[in-house]
Amino acid sequence: MIIAKADVVVTSPGRNFVTLRLETEDGLVGWGDATVNGRELAVVSYLRDHVVPLLAGRDAGRIEDTWQFLYRGAYWRRGPITMAAIAAVDMALWDIKGKAAGMPVYQLLGGASRNGLLAYGHASGRDLPEIFDSVREHLSQGYRAIRVQAAVPGLRSIYGIAANTAEDGVRYDHEPAQRGALPAEEDWDTRSYLRHLPTVFEAVRAEFGPGLPLLHDAHHRLTPIQAAKLAKSLEPYDLFWLEDVTPAENPEALRPVRQHSVTPLAIGEVFNTVWDYQQLVREQLIDYVRGAVTHMGGITPLKKTLEYAAQYQIKSGMHGPTDISPVGMAAAMHLGLSIHNFGIQEYMKHDARTDAVFRQSFTWENGYLHPGDEPGLGVSLELDEAGKYPYQQAYLPYNRLADGTVHDW
């Protein structure tokens, strides 16, 4: 199985996606996701200008060797752009290997460790009635676990609040990457947030009972002591997890959170390698690994990271919003189905345009995902359909405090 050609496809069916297409001399095609939300063209250039020229003539079956070649051979290692580009190659090679074997990728990873993948959806609202409606809507779609994000009184616009309706009339979650020449500015006030959020979870628990797993994302905006205060204040509401309470660059910030609260912690959607997790796992400062297959360099290294985490009873909680393409989502499902320490899978449904561009075999039933049993990853990109949606410039927002200081978004 010698790689004959490699192409990069950029399409924007509602949002921008970067997809690598590998083809072998005997006609097998593999697909990989390389999307980095808001910096898509940087990955396109990395792939087209630096990686694609290295792939023709390589043995597509040598996945580990190719990964090491792309990671170690460049000398300049890590970072989201590099690792997303490597991830795309890694996914595409696993896709090809599965097709050559006539087996779904999860079978090549050791077979299924469970029958399906518990997934959580994103409920949100500007007030309690909207939040309740959003939770009910997700429950009606089969979700068995719900992330809850709430607007904060006095703040104009913050991350995670759905405020738009899709063309087909179905409400989709907040899409933060807004199209335009400049990023949108949002506001933030931590004290208001810390006062308000516990009242939201008190109301949600009272409305939906103690059995529904609830999650929340603080989105890296708190100091260590603020994070500890939040985690402690949410203990009565028995969260499944509290996510990204402090900026991820400083693992030691999780120590005071651990010391003051037993609320489970999930960290790492912006991480790129096992080195980012090393201290957090070794010191058992987290409960869930949030890395994405797309941003962690692919299936090959994330599987190793999760095997390391398993030694400390830390589980997976792989990143899965709509900026992960269906190819990346499929890769996460195959990996999650095979590992023993699966925890939960984030799952935001893509819109109809994206589903038309990416043909998918995975299933969603009674709150559980399954990647399907087609050979490979079970996802392919329809080139003619993708060509209808050219790239559009889009940026993630940023935050300012009341005095004008730029804050973590």
CSV table of C-alpha atoms in Angstrom, one decimal:
chain,number,residue,atom,x,y,z
A,1,MET,CA,0.0,0.0,0.0
A,2,ILE,CA,2.1,2.9,-1.3
A,3,ILE,CA,0.7,6.4,-1.0
A,4,ALA,CA,0.3,7.8,-4.6
A,5,LYS,CA,-1.2,11.2,-3.9
A,6,ALA,CA,-2.4,13.5,-1.2
A,7,ASP,CA,-4.8,16.5,-1.4
A,8,VAL,CA,-6.1,19.0,1.0
A,9,VAL,CA,-9.8,19.9,0.8
A,10,VAL,CA,-11.2,23.1,2.4
A,11,THR,CA,-14.9,23.5,2.6
A,12,SER,CA,-17.3,25.6,4.6
A,13,PRO,CA,-20.8,24.1,4.9
A,14,GLY,CA,-21.8,26.4,7.8
A,15,ARG,CA,-18.3,26.5,9.2
A,16,ASN,CA,-14.7,25.8,7.9
A,17,PHE,CA,-13.3,22.3,7.7
A,18,VAL,CA,-9.8,21.2,6.6
A,19,THR,CA,-9.7,17.6,5.4
A,20,LEU,CA,-6.8,15.5,4.1
A,21,ARG,CA,-7.3,13.0,1.3
A,22,LEU,CA,-4.7,10.2,0.9
A,23,GLU,CA,-4.9,7.7,-2.0
A,24,THR,CA,-2.8,4.6,-2.4
A,25,GLU,CA,-1.5,3.2,-5.7
A,26,ASP,CA,-4.1,0.4,-5.5
A,27,GLY,CA,-7.0,2.9,-5.1
A,28,LEU,CA,-7.7,2.9,-1.4
A,29,VAL,CA,-8.7,6.4,-0.1
A,30,GLY,CA,-8.2,7.6,3.5
A,31,TRP,CA,-9.6,10.8,5.1
A,32,GLY,CA,-8.2,12.8,8.0
A,33,ASP,CA,-9.5,15.9,9.9
A,34,ALA,CA,-7.1,18.8,10.3
A,35,THR,CA,-9.5,21.6,11.4
A,36,VAL,CA,-8.2,24.3,13.8
A,37,ASN,CA,-11.1,26.6,14.4
A,38,GLY,CA,-10.3,30.2,13.5
A,39,ARG,CA,-6.8,29.3,12.1
A,40,GLU,CA,-7.8,26.9,9.4
A,41,LEU,CA,-5.6,28.2,6.6
A,42,ALA,CA,-2.5,27.9,8.8
A,43,VAL,CA,-3.0,24.1,8.8
A,44,VAL,CA,-3.8,24.1,5.1
A,45,SER,CA,-0.4,25.7,4.4
A,46,TYR,CA,1.4,23.3,6.8
A,47,LEU,CA,-0.1,20.4,5.0
A,48,ARG,CA,0.1,21.5,1.4
A,49,ASP,CA,3.6,23.2,1.6
A,50,HIS,CA,5.4,20.9,4.1
A,51,VAL,CA,3.6,17.6,4.7
A,52,VAL,CA,2.0,16.5,1.4
A,53,PRO,CA,5.3,16.6,-0.5
A,54,LEU,CA,6.7,14.1,2.0
A,55,LEU,CA,3.9,11.5,1.6
A,56,ALA,CA,4.0,10.2,-1.9
A,57,GLY,CA,5.9,6.9,-2.1
A,58,ARG,CA,5.6,6.1,1.6
A,59,ASP,CA,4.1,2.8,2.8
A,60,ALA,CA,0.6,3.6,4.0
A,61,GLY,CA,0.8,0.6,6.4
A,62,ARG,CA,3.6,2.1,8.5
A,63,ILE,CA,1.4,4.3,10.7
A,64,GLU,CA,3.7,4.5,13.7
A,65,ASP,CA,6.8,5.1,11.6
A,66,THR,CA,5.0,7.9,9.6
A,67,TRP,CA,3.8,9.5,12.8
A,68,GLN,CA,7.3,9.6,14.3
A,69,PHE,CA,8.8,10.8,11.0
A,70,LEU,CA,6.4,13.8,10.9
A,71,TYR,CA,6.7,14.6,14.6
A,72,ARG,CA,10.4,14.1,15.1
A,73,GLY,CA,11.6,14.9,11.6
A,74,ALA,CA,10.4,18.5,11.6
A,75,TYR,CA,12.5,19.4,14.7
A,76,TRP,CA,9.9,22.1,15.6
A,77,ARG,CA,7.5,20.0,17.6
A,78,ARG,CA,4.0,20.3,19.1
A,79,GLY,CA,1.5,23.1,18.9
A,80,PRO,CA,-2.0,23.0,17.4
A,81,ILE,CA,-1.1,23.5,13.8
A,82,THR,CA,1.6,20.9,13.7
A,83,MET,CA,-0.3,18.4,15.6
A,84,ALA,CA,-3.5,18.8,13.6
A,85,ALA,CA,-1.6,18.3,10.4
A,86,ILE,CA,0.0,15.1,11.8
A,87,ALA,CA,-3.4,14.0,13.1
A,88,ALA,CA,-4.9,14.3,9.6
A,89,VAL,CA,-2.2,12.0,8.2
A,90,ASP,CA,-2.6,9.5,11.1
A,91,MET,CA,-6.4,9.3,10.7
A,92,ALA,CA,-6.2,8.9,7.0
A,93,LEU,CA,-3.7,6.0,7.4
A,94,TRP,CA,-5.9,4.2,9.9
A,95,ASP,CA,-8.8,4.7,7.5
A,96,ILE,CA,-6.7,3.1,4.7
A,97,LYS,CA,-5.6,0.3,7.0
A,98,GLY,CA,-9.1,-0.5,8.0
A,99,LYS,CA,-10.3,-0.6,4.4
A,100,ALA,CA,-7.4,-2.8,3.4
A,101,ALA,CA,-8.3,-5.2,6.2
A,102,GLY,CA,-12.0,-5.0,5.5
A,103,MET,CA,-12.6,-4.0,9.1
A,104,PRO,CA,-13.7,-0.9,11.1
A,105,VAL,CA,-10.8,0.9,12.8
A,106,TYR,CA,-12.0,0.0,16.3
A,107,GLN,CA,-11.4,-3.7,15.5
A,108,LEU,CA,-7.8,-2.9,14.6
A,109,LEU,CA,-7.4,-1.1,17.9
A,110,GLY,CA,-8.4,-4.3,19.9
A,111,GLY,CA,-12.1,-4.6,19.3
A,112,ALA,CA,-15.0,-3.1,21.2
A,113,SER,CA,-14.9,-2.7,24.9
A,114,ARG,CA,-18.6,-1.6,25.1
A,115,ASN,CA,-21.7,-1.6,23.0
A,116,GLY,CA,-21.9,2.2,22.6
A,117,LEU,CA,-20.5,5.5,23.6
A,118,LEU,CA,-22.4,7.6,26.2
A,119,ALA,CA,-22.5,11.2,24.8
A,120,TYR,CA,-23.5,14.6,26.2
A,121,GLY,CA,-25.1,17.5,24.5
A,122,HIS,CA,-25.0,21.3,25.0
A,123,ALA,CA,-28.0,23.0,26.6
A,124,SER,CA,-28.0,26.7,27.2
A,125,GLY,CA,-30.1,29.7,27.6
A,126,ARG,CA,-30.4,33.4,28.5
A,127,ASP,CA,-32.6,32.7,31.5
A,128,LEU,CA,-34.0,29.6,33.3
A,129,PRO,CA,-37.0,29.0,31.1
A,130,GLU,CA,-34.7,29.0,28.0
A,131,ILE,CA,-32.3,26.6,29.8
A,132,PHE,CA,-35.1,24.3,30.8
A,133,ASP,CA,-36.4,24.3,27.2
A,134,SER,CA,-33.0,23.5,25.9
A,135,VAL,CA,-32.5,20.6,28.3
A,136,ARG,CA,-35.9,19.2,27.4
A,137,GLU,CA,-35.0,19.5,23.7
A,138,HIS,CA,-31.8,17.5,24.2
A,139,LEU,CA,-33.5,14.9,26.3
A,140,SER,CA,-36.1,14.5,23.4
A,141,GLN,CA,-33.2,13.9,21.1
A,142,GLY,CA,-32.0,11.0,23.2
A,143,TYR,CA,-29.2,12.6,25.2
A,144,ARG,CA,-28.6,11.0,28.6
A,145,ALA,CA,-26.1,13.7,29.9
A,146,ILE,CA,-26.3,17.4,29.4
A,147,ARG,CA,-23.8,20.3,29.6
A,148,VAL,CA,-25.5,23.4,30.9
A,149,GLN,CA,-24.2,26.9,30.0
A,150,ALA,CA,-26.1,30.0,31.2
A,151,ALA,CA,-26.0,33.7,30.4
A,152,VAL,CA,-24.9,35.9,33.3
A,153,PRO,CA,-27.0,38.9,34.2
A,154,GLY,CA,-25.3,42.2,33.2
A,155,LEU,CA,-23.1,40.6,30.5
A,156,ARG,CA,-23.9,41.1,26.8
A,157,SER,CA,-22.5,38.0,25.3
A,158,ILE,CA,-20.5,35.1,26.6
A,159,TYR,CA,-19.4,31.7,25.3
A,160,GLY,CA,-21.7,28.8,25.0
A,161,ILE,CA,-25.1,30.4,24.7
A,162,ALA,CA,-27.2,29.3,21.7
A,163,ALA,CA,-28.8,32.4,20.1
A,164,ASN,CA,-29.4,31.4,16.5
A,165,THR,CA,-31.8,29.1,14.6
A,166,ALA,CA,-30.6,27.2,11.6
A,167,GLU,CA,-32.1,27.5,8.1
A,168,ASP,CA,-34.0,24.2,8.5
A,169,GLY,CA,-35.7,25.5,11.7
A,170,VAL,CA,-33.6,23.3,14.1
A,171,ARG,CA,-31.9,25.1,16.9
A,172,TYR,CA,-28.1,24.4,16.9
A,173,ASP,CA,-25.7,25.2,19.7
A,174,HIS,CA,-23.8,28.5,19.8
A,175,GLU,CA,-21.2,28.8,17.0
A,176,PRO,CA,-18.5,31.1,18.3
A,177,ALA,CA,-16.5,31.4,15.1
A,178,GLN,CA,-18.2,34.4,13.5
A,179,ARG,CA,-17.5,35.2,9.9
A,180,GLY,CA,-15.9,38.6,9.2
A,181,ALA,CA,-12.7,40.5,9.0
A,182,LEU,CA,-12.3,40.9,12.8
A,183,PRO,CA,-13.2,38.8,15.9
A,184,ALA,CA,-16.2,39.8,17.9
A,185,GLU,CA,-15.6,41.3,21.4
A,186,GLU,CA,-17.4,39.8,24.4
A,187,ASP,CA,-17.5,40.9,28.0
A,188,TRP,CA,-16.8,39.1,31.3
A,189,ASP,CA,-17.1,39.5,35.0
A,190,THR,CA,-16.0,36.6,37.2
A,191,ARG,CA,-17.7,37.7,40.4
A,192,SER,CA,-21.1,38.0,38.7
A,193,TYR,CA,-20.5,34.5,37.2
A,194,LEU,CA,-19.5,32.9,40.5
A,195,ARG,CA,-22.6,34.4,42.2
A,196,HIS,CA,-25.0,33.4,39.4
A,197,LEU,CA,-24.0,29.9,38.3
A,198,PRO,CA,-24.8,27.9,41.5
A,199,THR,CA,-28.4,29.3,41.4
A,200,VAL,CA,-28.7,28.0,37.8
A,201,PHE,CA,-27.6,24.4,38.8
A,202,GLU,CA,-29.8,24.5,41.9
A,203,ALA,CA,-32.8,25.3,39.6
A,204,VAL,CA,-31.8,22.7,36.9
A,205,ARG,CA,-31.5,20.0,39.6
A,206,ALA,CA,-34.8,20.9,41.1
A,207,GLU,CA,-36.5,20.7,37.7
A,208,PHE,CA,-34.9,17.6,36.3
A,209,GLY,CA,-34.0,15.6,39.4
A,210,PRO,CA,-30.8,14.0,40.8
A,211,GLY,CA,-30.3,11.3,38.1
A,212,LEU,CA,-29.4,13.4,35.1
A,213,PRO,CA,-25.7,13.8,34.6
A,214,LEU,CA,-24.9,17.5,34.4
A,215,LEU,CA,-21.7,19.1,33.1
A,216,HIS,CA,-20.4,22.7,32.9
A,217,ASP,CA,-17.5,24.4,31.1
A,218,ALA,CA,-15.8,27.4,32.8
A,219,HIS,CA,-13.7,27.9,29.6
A,220,HIS,CA,-10.3,28.7,31.2
A,221,ARG,CA,-11.5,32.0,32.8
A,222,LEU,CA,-10.8,31.6,36.5
A,223,THR,CA,-7.8,31.9,38.8
A,224,PRO,CA,-7.0,28.9,41.0
A,225,ILE,CA,-8.8,30.3,44.0
A,226,GLN,CA,-11.8,31.3,41.9
A,227,ALA,CA,-11.9,27.8,40.4
A,228,ALA,CA,-11.8,26.2,43.8
A,229,LYS,CA,-14.6,28.4,45.0
A,230,LEU,CA,-16.7,27.4,42.0
A,231,ALA,CA,-16.0,23.7,42.3
A,232,LYS,CA,-16.9,23.8,46.0
A,233,SER,CA,-20.1,25.8,45.4
A,234,LEU,CA,-21.3,23.3,42.8
A,235,GLU,CA,-20.8,20.2,45.0
A,236,PRO,CA,-24.4,20.1,46.1
A,237,TYR,CA,-25.5,19.6,42.5
A,238,ASP,CA,-23.4,16.5,41.8
A,239,LEU,CA,-21.8,17.5,38.5
A,240,PHE,CA,-20.5,14.8,36.2
A,241,TRP,CA,-17.6,17.2,35.6
A,242,LEU,CA,-16.5,20.8,35.7
A,243,GLU,CA,-14.4,21.6,32.7
A,244,ASP,CA,-11.4,23.9,32.1
A,245,VAL,CA,-11.7,25.9,35.3
A,246,THR,CA,-8.3,27.5,34.9
A,247,PRO,CA,-6.0,28.3,31.9
A,248,ALA,CA,-4.6,25.0,30.9
A,249,GLU,CA,-1.0,26.2,30.6
A,250,ASN,CA,-0.5,26.0,34.3
A,251,PRO,CA,-1.2,22.4,35.7
A,252,GLU,CA,-0.3,23.4,39.2
A,253,ALA,CA,-3.4,25.7,39.3
A,254,LEU,CA,-5.5,22.5,39.8
A,255,ARG,CA,-3.9,21.7,43.1
A,256,PRO,CA,-6.0,24.2,45.2
A,257,VAL,CA,-9.1,23.1,43.3
A,258,ARG,CA,-8.4,19.5,44.2
A,259,GLN,CA,-7.7,20.5,47.8
A,260,HIS,CA,-11.0,22.3,48.3
A,261,SER,CA,-13.5,20.2,46.3
A,262,VAL,CA,-14.5,16.7,45.2
A,263,THR,CA,-16.2,18.0,42.0
A,264,PRO,CA,-14.7,15.9,39.1
A,265,LEU,CA,-12.5,17.9,36.8
A,266,ALA,CA,-12.0,17.7,33.0
A,267,ILE,CA,-9.1,19.4,31.3
A,268,GLY,CA,-7.3,19.6,28.0
A,269,GLU,CA,-9.4,20.4,24.9
A,270,VAL,CA,-6.6,22.8,23.9
A,271,PHE,CA,-3.8,20.3,24.7
A,272,ASN,CA,-1.7,18.8,21.9
A,273,THR,CA,0.5,16.1,23.3
A,274,VAL,CA,0.9,13.7,26.2
A,275,TRP,CA,3.5,16.1,27.7
A,276,ASP,CA,0.7,18.6,28.4
A,277,TYR,CA,-1.0,15.9,30.5
A,278,GLN,CA,2.0,14.4,32.2
A,279,GLN,CA,1.9,16.3,35.5
A,280,LEU,CA,-1.9,16.4,35.6
A,281,VAL,CA,-2.2,12.7,35.3
A,282,ARG,CA,0.8,11.8,37.5
A,283,GLU,CA,-0.5,14.0,40.3
A,284,GLN,CA,-4.1,12.9,39.7
A,285,LEU,CA,-5.3,16.5,39.4
A,286,ILE,CA,-8.0,15.6,36.8
A,287,ASP,CA,-10.6,13.0,36.2
A,288,TYR,CA,-11.2,13.2,32.5
A,289,VAL,CA,-8.8,13.8,29.5
A,290,ARG,CA,-10.5,16.2,27.1
A,291,GLY,CA,-8.0,16.0,24.2
A,292,ALA,CA,-9.4,15.7,20.6
A,293,VAL,CA,-8.0,13.2,18.1
A,294,THR,CA,-7.8,16.1,15.7
A,295,HIS,CA,-5.6,18.3,17.9
A,296,MET,CA,-3.6,15.6,19.7
A,297,GLY,CA,-1.8,14.3,16.6
A,298,GLY,CA,-4.3,11.5,15.8
A,299,ILE,CA,-5.5,8.2,17.0
A,300,THR,CA,-2.0,6.8,17.6
A,301,PRO,CA,-0.8,9.3,20.3
A,302,LEU,CA,-4.1,9.9,22.0
A,303,LYS,CA,-4.5,6.1,22.5
A,304,LYS,CA,-1.1,6.1,24.3
A,305,THR,CA,-2.1,9.1,26.4
A,306,LEU,CA,-5.3,7.5,27.5
A,307,GLU,CA,-3.5,4.2,28.3
A,308,TYR,CA,-1.2,6.3,30.5
A,309,ALA,CA,-4.2,8.0,32.2
A,310,ALA,CA,-5.8,4.6,32.8
A,311,GLN,CA,-3.1,3.8,35.3
A,312,TYR,CA,-4.6,6.5,37.5
A,313,GLN,CA,-8.3,5.6,36.9
A,314,ILE,CA,-8.6,8.7,34.7
A,315,LYS,CA,-11.1,8.4,31.9
A,316,SER,CA,-11.6,9.8,28.4
A,317,GLY,CA,-13.9,12.8,27.7
A,318,MET,CA,-12.8,13.6,24.1
A,319,HIS,CA,-13.5,17.0,22.7
A,320,GLY,CA,-16.3,16.8,20.1
A,321,PRO,CA,-18.0,20.1,19.2
A,322,THR,CA,-18.9,21.0,15.6
A,323,ASP,CA,-15.5,22.4,14.8
A,324,ILE,CA,-14.4,18.7,14.9
A,325,SER,CA,-15.4,17.4,11.4
A,326,PRO,CA,-17.4,14.2,11.0
A,327,VAL,CA,-14.0,12.5,10.1
A,328,GLY,CA,-12.5,13.6,13.5
A,329,MET,CA,-15.7,12.6,15.3
A,330,ALA,CA,-15.5,9.1,13.7
A,331,ALA,CA,-11.9,8.7,14.8
A,332,ALA,CA,-12.9,9.6,18.4
A,333,MET,CA,-15.7,7.1,18.3
A,334,HIS,CA,-13.5,4.3,17.1
A,335,LEU,CA,-10.9,5.1,19.8
A,336,GLY,CA,-13.5,5.5,22.5
A,337,LEU,CA,-15.2,2.2,21.6
A,338,SER,CA,-11.9,0.3,21.9
A,339,ILE,CA,-10.3,1.7,25.1
A,340,HIS,CA,-11.2,0.4,28.5
A,341,ASN,CA,-11.2,3.8,30.3
A,342,PHE,CA,-13.8,5.5,28.2
A,343,GLY,CA,-15.8,8.1,30.2
A,344,ILE,CA,-18.1,10.1,27.9
A,345,GLN,CA,-18.0,11.6,24.4
A,346,GLU,CA,-19.0,15.2,23.7
A,347,TYR,CA,-21.3,15.2,20.7
A,348,MET,CA,-22.8,18.2,18.9
A,349,LYS,CA,-24.8,17.4,15.9
A,350,HIS,CA,-23.6,18.9,12.6
A,351,ASP,CA,-26.1,20.7,10.4
A,352,ALA,CA,-27.7,19.3,7.2
A,353,ARG,CA,-25.1,21.0,4.9
A,354,THR,CA,-22.2,19.4,6.8
A,355,ASP,CA,-23.9,16.0,6.7
A,356,ALA,CA,-24.3,16.3,3.0
A,357,VAL,CA,-20.6,17.0,2.5
A,358,PHE,CA,-19.5,14.2,4.8
A,359,ARG,CA,-21.2,10.8,4.3
A,360,GLN,CA,-21.2,9.1,7.7
A,361,SER,CA,-21.9,5.5,8.9
A,362,PHE,CA,-22.1,6.1,12.7
A,363,THR,CA,-25.3,5.7,14.6
A,364,TRP,CA,-27.0,7.7,17.4
A,365,GLU,CA,-29.5,5.7,19.4
A,366,ASN,CA,-30.9,6.1,23.0
A,367,GLY,CA,-28.1,8.5,24.0
A,368,TYR,CA,-25.3,6.3,22.6
A,369,LEU,CA,-23.0,6.7,19.6
A,370,HIS,CA,-21.5,3.9,17.6
A,371,PRO,CA,-19.0,4.4,14.7
A,372,GLY,CA,-20.6,1.6,12.6
A,373,ASP,CA,-19.0,-1.4,11.0
A,374,GLU,CA,-17.9,-0.1,7.6
A,375,PRO,CA,-14.2,-0.7,6.8
A,376,GLY,CA,-12.0,2.1,8.0
A,377,LEU,CA,-13.4,5.2,9.8
A,378,GLY,CA,-16.8,5.0,8.0
A,379,VAL,CA,-16.8,8.6,6.8
A,380,SER,CA,-16.0,10.0,3.3
A,381,LEU,CA,-16.1,13.5,1.9
A,382,GLU,CA,-18.2,14.2,-1.2
A,383,LEU,CA,-16.0,16.4,-3.3
A,384,ASP,CA,-18.7,17.8,-5.5
A,385,GLU,CA,-20.8,18.8,-2.5
A,386,ALA,CA,-17.8,20.2,-0.7
A,387,GLY,CA,-17.0,22.4,-3.7
A,388,LYS,CA,-20.3,24.3,-3.2
A,389,TYR,CA,-19.0,25.8,0.1
A,390,PRO,CA,-15.7,27.8,-0.3
A,391,TYR,CA,-13.7,28.9,2.7
A,392,GLN,CA,-15.0,32.0,4.5
A,393,GLN,CA,-12.8,33.9,7.0
A,394,ALA,CA,-14.0,33.4,10.5
A,395,TYR,CA,-12.6,34.2,14.0
A,396,LEU,CA,-13.3,33.1,17.5
A,397,PRO,CA,-14.4,36.0,19.8
A,398,TYR,CA,-12.2,37.4,22.6
A,399,ASN,CA,-13.1,38.8,26.1
A,400,ARG,CA,-12.6,42.2,27.8
A,401,LEU,CA,-13.3,43.0,31.4
A,402,ALA,CA,-15.2,46.2,32.3
A,403,ASP,CA,-12.0,48.2,32.5
A,404,GLY,CA,-11.0,47.1,29.0
A,405,THR,CA,-8.5,44.4,30.0
A,406,VAL,CA,-8.3,41.5,27.6
A,407,HIS,CA,-9.3,38.4,29.5
A,408,ASP,CA,-9.2,34.7,28.8
A,409,TRP,CA,-12.0,33.6,26.5
